[in-house]
Coordinates of C-alpha atoms and ligand atoms in Angstrom, one line a residue:
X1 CA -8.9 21.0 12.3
X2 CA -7.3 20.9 15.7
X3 CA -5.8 17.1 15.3
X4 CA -4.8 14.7 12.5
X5 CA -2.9 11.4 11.8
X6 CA -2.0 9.7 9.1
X7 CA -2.7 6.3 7.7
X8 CA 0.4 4.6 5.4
X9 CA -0.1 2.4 3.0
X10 CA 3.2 0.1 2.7
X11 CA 3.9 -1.2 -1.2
X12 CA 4.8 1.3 -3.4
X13 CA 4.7 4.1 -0.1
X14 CA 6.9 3.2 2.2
X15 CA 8.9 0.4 0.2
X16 CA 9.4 -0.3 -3.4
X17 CA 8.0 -3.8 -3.2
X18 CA 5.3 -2.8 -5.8
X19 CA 8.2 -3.7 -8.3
X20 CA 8.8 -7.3 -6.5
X21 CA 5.0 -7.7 -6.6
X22 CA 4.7 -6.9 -10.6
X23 CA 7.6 -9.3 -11.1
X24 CA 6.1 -12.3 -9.1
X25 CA 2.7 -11.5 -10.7
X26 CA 4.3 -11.5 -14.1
X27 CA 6.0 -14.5 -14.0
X28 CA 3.1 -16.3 -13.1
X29 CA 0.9 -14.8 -16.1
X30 CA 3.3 -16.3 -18.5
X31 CA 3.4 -19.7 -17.3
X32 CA -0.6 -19.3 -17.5
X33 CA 0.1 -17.5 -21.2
X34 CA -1.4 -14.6 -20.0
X35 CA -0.1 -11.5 -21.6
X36 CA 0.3 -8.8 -18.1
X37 CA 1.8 -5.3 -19.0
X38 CA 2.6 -2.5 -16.2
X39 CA -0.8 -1.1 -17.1
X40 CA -2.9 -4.3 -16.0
X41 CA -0.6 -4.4 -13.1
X42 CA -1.8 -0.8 -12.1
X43 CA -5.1 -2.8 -11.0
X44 CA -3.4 -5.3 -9.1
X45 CA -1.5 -2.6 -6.7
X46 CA -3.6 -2.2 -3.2
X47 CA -6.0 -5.3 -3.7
X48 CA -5.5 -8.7 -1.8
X49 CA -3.4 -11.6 -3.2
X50 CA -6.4 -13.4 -4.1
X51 CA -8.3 -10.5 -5.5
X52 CA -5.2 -10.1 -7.2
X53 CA -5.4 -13.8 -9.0
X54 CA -8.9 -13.2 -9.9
X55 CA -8.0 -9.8 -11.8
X56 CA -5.1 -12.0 -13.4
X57 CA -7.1 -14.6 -14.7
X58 CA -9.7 -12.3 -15.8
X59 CA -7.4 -10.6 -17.7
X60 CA -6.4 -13.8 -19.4
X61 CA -10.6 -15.0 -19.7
X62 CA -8.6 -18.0 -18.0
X63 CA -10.7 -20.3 -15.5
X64 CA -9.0 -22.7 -12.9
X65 CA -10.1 -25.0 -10.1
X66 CA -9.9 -24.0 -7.1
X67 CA -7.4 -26.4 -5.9
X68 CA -4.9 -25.1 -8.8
X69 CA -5.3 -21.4 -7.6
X70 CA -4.4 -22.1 -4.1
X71 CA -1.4 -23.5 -5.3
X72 CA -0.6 -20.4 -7.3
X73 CA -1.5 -18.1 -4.3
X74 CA 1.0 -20.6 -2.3
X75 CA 3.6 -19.8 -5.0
X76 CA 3.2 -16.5 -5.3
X77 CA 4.0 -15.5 -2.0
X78 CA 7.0 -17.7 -1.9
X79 CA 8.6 -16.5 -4.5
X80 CA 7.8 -12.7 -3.3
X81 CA 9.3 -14.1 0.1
X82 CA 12.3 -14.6 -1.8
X83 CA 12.4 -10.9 -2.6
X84 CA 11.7 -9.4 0.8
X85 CA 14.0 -11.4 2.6
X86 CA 16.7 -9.7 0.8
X87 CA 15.8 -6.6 1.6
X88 CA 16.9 -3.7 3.7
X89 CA 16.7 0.1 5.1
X90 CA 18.4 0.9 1.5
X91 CA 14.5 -0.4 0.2
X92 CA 13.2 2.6 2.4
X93 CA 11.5 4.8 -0.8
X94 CA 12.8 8.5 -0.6
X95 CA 11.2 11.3 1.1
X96 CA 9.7 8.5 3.9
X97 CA 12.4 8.8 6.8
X98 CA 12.7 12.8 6.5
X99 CA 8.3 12.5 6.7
X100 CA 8.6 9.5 9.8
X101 CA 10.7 12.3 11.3
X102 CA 8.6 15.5 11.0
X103 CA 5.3 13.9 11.9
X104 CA 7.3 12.9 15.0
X105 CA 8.6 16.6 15.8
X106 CA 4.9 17.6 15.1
X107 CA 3.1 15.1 17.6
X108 CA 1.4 13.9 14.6
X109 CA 0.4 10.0 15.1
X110 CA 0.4 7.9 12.2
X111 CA -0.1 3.9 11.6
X112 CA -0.2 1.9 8.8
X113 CA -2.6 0.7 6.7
X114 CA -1.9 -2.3 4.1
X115 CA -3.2 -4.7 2.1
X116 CA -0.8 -7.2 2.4
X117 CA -0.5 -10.3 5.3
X118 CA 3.5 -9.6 5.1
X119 CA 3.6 -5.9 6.1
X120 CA 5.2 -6.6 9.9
X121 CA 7.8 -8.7 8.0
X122 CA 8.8 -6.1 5.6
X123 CA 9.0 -3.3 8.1
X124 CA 10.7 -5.4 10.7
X125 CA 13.5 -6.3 7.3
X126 CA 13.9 -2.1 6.9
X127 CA 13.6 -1.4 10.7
X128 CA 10.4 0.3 10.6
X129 CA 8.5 -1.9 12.1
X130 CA 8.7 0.0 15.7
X131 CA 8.2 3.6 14.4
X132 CA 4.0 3.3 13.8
X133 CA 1.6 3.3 16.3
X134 CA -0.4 0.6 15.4
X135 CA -0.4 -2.0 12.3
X136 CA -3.3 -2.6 10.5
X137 CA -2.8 -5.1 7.6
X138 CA -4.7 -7.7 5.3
X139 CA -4.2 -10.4 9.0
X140 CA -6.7 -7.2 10.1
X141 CA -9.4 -7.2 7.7
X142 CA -11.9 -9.2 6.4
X143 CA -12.9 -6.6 3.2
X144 CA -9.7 -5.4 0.9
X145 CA -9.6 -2.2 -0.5
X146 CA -11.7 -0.3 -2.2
X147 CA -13.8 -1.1 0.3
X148 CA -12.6 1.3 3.7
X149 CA -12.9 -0.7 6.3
X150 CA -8.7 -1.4 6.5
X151 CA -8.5 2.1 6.9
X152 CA -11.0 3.0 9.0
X153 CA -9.6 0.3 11.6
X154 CA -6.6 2.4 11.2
X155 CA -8.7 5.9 12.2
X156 CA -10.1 3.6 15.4
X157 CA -6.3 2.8 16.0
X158 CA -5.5 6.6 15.7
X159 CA -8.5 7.7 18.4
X160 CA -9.5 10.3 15.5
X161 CA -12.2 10.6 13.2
X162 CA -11.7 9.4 9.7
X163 CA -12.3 13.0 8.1
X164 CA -9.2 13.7 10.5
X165 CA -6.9 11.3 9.1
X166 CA -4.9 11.8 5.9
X167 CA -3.8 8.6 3.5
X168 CA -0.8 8.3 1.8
X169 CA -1.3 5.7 -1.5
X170 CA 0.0 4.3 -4.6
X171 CA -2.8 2.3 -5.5
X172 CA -6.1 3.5 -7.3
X173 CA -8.2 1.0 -4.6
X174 CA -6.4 2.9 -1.7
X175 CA -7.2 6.4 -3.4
X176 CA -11.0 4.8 -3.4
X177 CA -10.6 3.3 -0.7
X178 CA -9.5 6.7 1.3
X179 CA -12.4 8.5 -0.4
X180 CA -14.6 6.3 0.6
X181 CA -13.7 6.3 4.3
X182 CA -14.2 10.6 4.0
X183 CA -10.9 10.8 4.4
X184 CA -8.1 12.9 2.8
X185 CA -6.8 11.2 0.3
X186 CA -2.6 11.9 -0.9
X187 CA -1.9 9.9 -4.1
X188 CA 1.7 9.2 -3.9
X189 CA 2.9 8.1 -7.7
X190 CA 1.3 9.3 -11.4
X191 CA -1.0 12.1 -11.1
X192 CA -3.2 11.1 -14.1
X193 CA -3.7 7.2 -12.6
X194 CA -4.2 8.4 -9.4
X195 CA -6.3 11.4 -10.4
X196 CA -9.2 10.9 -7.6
X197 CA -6.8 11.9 -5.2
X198 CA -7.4 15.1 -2.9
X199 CA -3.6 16.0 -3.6
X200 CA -1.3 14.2 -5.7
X201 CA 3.0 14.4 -5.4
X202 CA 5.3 11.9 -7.6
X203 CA 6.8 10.6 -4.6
X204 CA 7.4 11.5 -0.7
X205 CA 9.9 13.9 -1.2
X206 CA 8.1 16.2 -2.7
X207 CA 5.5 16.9 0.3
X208 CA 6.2 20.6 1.0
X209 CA 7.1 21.9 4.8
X210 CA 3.7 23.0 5.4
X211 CA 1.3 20.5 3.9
X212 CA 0.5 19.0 7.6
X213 CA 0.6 23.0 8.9
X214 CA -2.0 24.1 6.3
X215 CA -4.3 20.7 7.1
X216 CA -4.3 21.7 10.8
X217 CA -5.0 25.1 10.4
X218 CA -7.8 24.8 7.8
Ligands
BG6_1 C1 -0.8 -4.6 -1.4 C2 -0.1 -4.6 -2.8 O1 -0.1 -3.7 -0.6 O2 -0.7 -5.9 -0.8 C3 -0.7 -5.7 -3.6 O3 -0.2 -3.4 -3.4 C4 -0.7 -7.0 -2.9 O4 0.0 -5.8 -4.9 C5 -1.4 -6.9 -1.6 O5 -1.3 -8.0 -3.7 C6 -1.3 -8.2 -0.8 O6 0.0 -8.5 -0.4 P1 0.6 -9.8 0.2 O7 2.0 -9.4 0.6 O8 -0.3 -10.2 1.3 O9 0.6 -10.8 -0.9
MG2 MG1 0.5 0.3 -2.4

């Protein structure tokens, strides 16, 4: 393969606000006396806030009008806005600069490819916001992940084809999601809930020298 990029997802990649999300998400389930454990919240990671509320309530057979669960979407992201405007480089997960840096010194593009309507916002609080090519986000797309199409804006963004592009995810929608776009899939996180991935490492660091040298030369 004589040229690849790479496609980021943000939460849970990039930063730890997977953990700000699950919070938010939780609080909300007990005011609506649903019961939400780290294994429903496993669902919730790479889907849209509102896809997000409908797994919620699903979880909790609860049923609300839809006036009520725009007020909870408008909630929800306030009170995660509360998080992310705390946050800093320190938020940075580990592994991700030293990776940033070696795609760089390998003329390897990458962009990123999120979910979520506040991604420029969080990488502009970590000052990341200038180190991607392009931004594709949930302001980008009009179908969240599974479905490809966020990342296979990102492969336009690239110039590249998709089965050139390698994603980096959390999330079991962005593993499908990846897979679906025929392209190669890294699950970044627990190899057993993210076992459709094409490779699978417990968190950036771990990405050995020559993964991007043995993709090229393949
Ligand atoms: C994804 C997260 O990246 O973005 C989801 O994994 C989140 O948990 C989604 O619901 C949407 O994010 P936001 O910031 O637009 O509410
Ligand atoms: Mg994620």
């Amino acid at each position: 393969m004589n040229k690849i990029g790479v496609v980021f997802d943000l939460d849970g990649v990039i930063v730890d606000t997977a953990k700000y999300h699950f919070l938010v998400w939780k609080n909300l389930a007990n005011t609506l006396n649903i019961e939400f454990t780290e294994a429903h919240n496993e669902l919730l990671k790479g889907v849209s806030r509102v896809r997000s509320l409908e797994i919620l309530l699903n979880i909790g057979n609860v049923t609300l009008p839809e006036d009520t669960k725009q007020d909870i979407l408008i909630k929800k992201n306030e009170d995660y806005l509360e998080y992310i405007k705390e946050m800093n480089a320190d938020e940075i997960l580990p592994g991700v600069n030293k990776l940033l840096n070696e795609l760089d010194n390998k003329n390897i593009e990458y962009v990123l490819g999120s979910a979520s309507k506040n991604a420029p916002l969080i990488l502009k609080q970590v000052g990341l916001l200038h180190r991607f090519k392009a931004i594709v986000d949930g302001n980008s797309v009009s179908k969240a992940k599974p479905d490809p199409e966020v990342f296979l804006i990102g492969a336009e963004k690239l110039n590249l084809k998709p089965e050139c592009c390698i994603v980096f995810e959390d999330a079991i929608a962005g593993i499908e999601a990846a897979n679906a776009a025929n392209m190669m899939s890294v699950g970044v996180g627990d190899e057993e809930t993210l076992s459709e991935a094409n490779f699978n490492f417990n968190n950036l660091t771990e990405i050995p020298t020559h993964f991007f040298d043995e993709i090229i030369s393949e």
